Structures are given as C-alpha cells and as structure tokens.
Short mmCIF file of C-alpha atoms in Angstrom, two decimals:
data_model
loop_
_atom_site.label_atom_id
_atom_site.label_comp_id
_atom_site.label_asym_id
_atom_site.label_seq_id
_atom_site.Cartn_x
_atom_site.Cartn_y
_atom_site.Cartn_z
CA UNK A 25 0.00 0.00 0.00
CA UNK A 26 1.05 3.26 -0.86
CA UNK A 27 1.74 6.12 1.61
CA UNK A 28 -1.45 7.74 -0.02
CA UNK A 29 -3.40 4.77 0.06
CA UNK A 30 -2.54 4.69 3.94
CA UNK A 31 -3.98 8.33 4.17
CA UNK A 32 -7.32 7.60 2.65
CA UNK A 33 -7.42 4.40 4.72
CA UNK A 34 -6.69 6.01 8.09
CA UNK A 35 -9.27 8.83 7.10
CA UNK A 36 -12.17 5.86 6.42
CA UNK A 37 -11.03 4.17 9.45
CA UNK A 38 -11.63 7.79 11.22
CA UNK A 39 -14.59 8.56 9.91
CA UNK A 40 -16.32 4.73 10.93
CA UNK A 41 -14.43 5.14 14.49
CA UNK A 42 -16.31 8.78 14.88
CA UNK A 43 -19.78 7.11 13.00
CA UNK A 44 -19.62 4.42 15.54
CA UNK A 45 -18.91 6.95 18.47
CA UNK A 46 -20.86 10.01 17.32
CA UNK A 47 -23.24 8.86 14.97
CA UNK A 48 -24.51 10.16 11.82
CA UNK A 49 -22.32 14.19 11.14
CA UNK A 50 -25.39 15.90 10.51
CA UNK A 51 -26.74 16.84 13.70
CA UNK A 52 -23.17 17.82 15.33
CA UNK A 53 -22.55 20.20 12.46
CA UNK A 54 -26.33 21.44 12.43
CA UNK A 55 -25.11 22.39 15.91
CA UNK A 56 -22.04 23.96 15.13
CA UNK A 57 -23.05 25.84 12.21
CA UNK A 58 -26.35 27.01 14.75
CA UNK A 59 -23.67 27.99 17.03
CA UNK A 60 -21.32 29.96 14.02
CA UNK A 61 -24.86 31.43 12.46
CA UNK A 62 -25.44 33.35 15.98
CA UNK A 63 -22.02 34.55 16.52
CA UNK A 64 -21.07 35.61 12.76
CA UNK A 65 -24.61 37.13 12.49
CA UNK A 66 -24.89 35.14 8.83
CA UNK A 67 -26.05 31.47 7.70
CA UNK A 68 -23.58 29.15 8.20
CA UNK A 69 -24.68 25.36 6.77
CA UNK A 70 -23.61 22.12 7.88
CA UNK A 71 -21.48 21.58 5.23
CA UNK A 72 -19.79 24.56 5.67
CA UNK A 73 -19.06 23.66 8.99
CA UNK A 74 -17.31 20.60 7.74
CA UNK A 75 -15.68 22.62 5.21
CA UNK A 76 -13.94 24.83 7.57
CA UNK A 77 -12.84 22.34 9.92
CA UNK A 78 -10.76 20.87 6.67
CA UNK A 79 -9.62 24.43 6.36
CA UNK A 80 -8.15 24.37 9.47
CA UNK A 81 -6.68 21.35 9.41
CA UNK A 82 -4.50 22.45 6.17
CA UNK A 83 -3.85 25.70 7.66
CA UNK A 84 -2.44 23.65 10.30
CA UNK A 85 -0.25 21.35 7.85
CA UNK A 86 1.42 24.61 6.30
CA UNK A 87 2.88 25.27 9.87
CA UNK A 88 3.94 21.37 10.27
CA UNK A 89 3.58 19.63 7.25
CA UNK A 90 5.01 16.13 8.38
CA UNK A 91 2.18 15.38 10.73
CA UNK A 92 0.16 12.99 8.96
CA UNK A 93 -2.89 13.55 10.93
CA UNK A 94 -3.65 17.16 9.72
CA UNK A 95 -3.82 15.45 6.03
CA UNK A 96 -6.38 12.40 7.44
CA UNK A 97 -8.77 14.88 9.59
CA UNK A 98 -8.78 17.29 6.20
CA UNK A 99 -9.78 14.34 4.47
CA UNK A 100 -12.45 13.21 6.57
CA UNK A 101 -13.57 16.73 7.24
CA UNK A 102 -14.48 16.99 2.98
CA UNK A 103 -15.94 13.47 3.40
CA UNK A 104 -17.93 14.76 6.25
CA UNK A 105 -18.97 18.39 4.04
CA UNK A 106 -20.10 15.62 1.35
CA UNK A 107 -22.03 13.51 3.56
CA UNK A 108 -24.20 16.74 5.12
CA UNK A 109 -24.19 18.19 1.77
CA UNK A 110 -26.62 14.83 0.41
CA UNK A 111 -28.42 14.75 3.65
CA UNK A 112 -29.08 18.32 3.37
CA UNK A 113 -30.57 17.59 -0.04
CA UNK A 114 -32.56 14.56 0.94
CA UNK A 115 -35.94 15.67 1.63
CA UNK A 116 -36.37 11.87 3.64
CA UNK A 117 -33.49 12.02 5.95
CA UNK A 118 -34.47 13.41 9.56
CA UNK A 119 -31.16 14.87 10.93
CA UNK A 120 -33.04 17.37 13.25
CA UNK A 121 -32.54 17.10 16.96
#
C-alpha cells in the first residue's frame, strides 16, 4: 500500500471510528453551524461547517507539514462536508434534533 493509500485508509477508518462513536455528522454540524450562524450574524450550513474544519486542518499542515494527521482529519472533514451536503438535499433524511 502506498503512503497515499494509507492516508485515505486512516481517514475511512476515522470517519467509521467517529460514525460508531458520534453517529450520523449531521446533527453535530447542524449544531455547530447554529452555534457559528449566531455569533457571525450570517447562515452558516452544515457543510460549511465541515468545510472549515478541513480548512483548518490544512492551515495547520502549512505550519507542520510532516504530521500525517492534519492530512487524514482534512480528508475526513471533505468526506464529512459531502455527507451533510446529500443529507441536506434529501428531503427523507431526519437529521433534526
């Protein structure tokens, strides 16, 4: 396996470990973006939420770029952005709280 192949691994294996431990992303970054919304004074969307957390995490790779984690959580983080993006768009899928 290649050292990318490893990455995306590790981020699917973070991902399921948080699924199993959290749950589905949706509510958490309903939350969060709530929580952003009130104290920016604009809409902030789940996704967005998600979005900026992978933001973060590359900001955070520019200062040390050999950690391997900030690369994984980035991943995840767009995999997450994804996954609130279709459940925002599926009229069927009760994320509310």
């Amino acid at each position: 396996m290649t050292k990318t192949e490893q990455l995306f691994d590790d981020a699917i294996s973070l991902i399921h470990a948080r699924g199993s431990q959290y749950g589905h992303p949706m509510p958490q970054h309903s939350r969060i973006a709530q929580l952003w919304s009130a104290y920016l004074g604009y809409p902030i969307t789940p996704n967005q939420v998600a979005i900026a957390m992978a933001l973060v995490k590359i900001s955070r790779s520019v200062e040390s770029p050999e950690i391997d984690d900030h690369y994984k959580d980035a991943l995840a983080y767009l995999a997450i952005a994804k996954t609130c993006h279709e459940a925002m768009q599926d009229n069927d899928f009760d994320w509310k709280e």
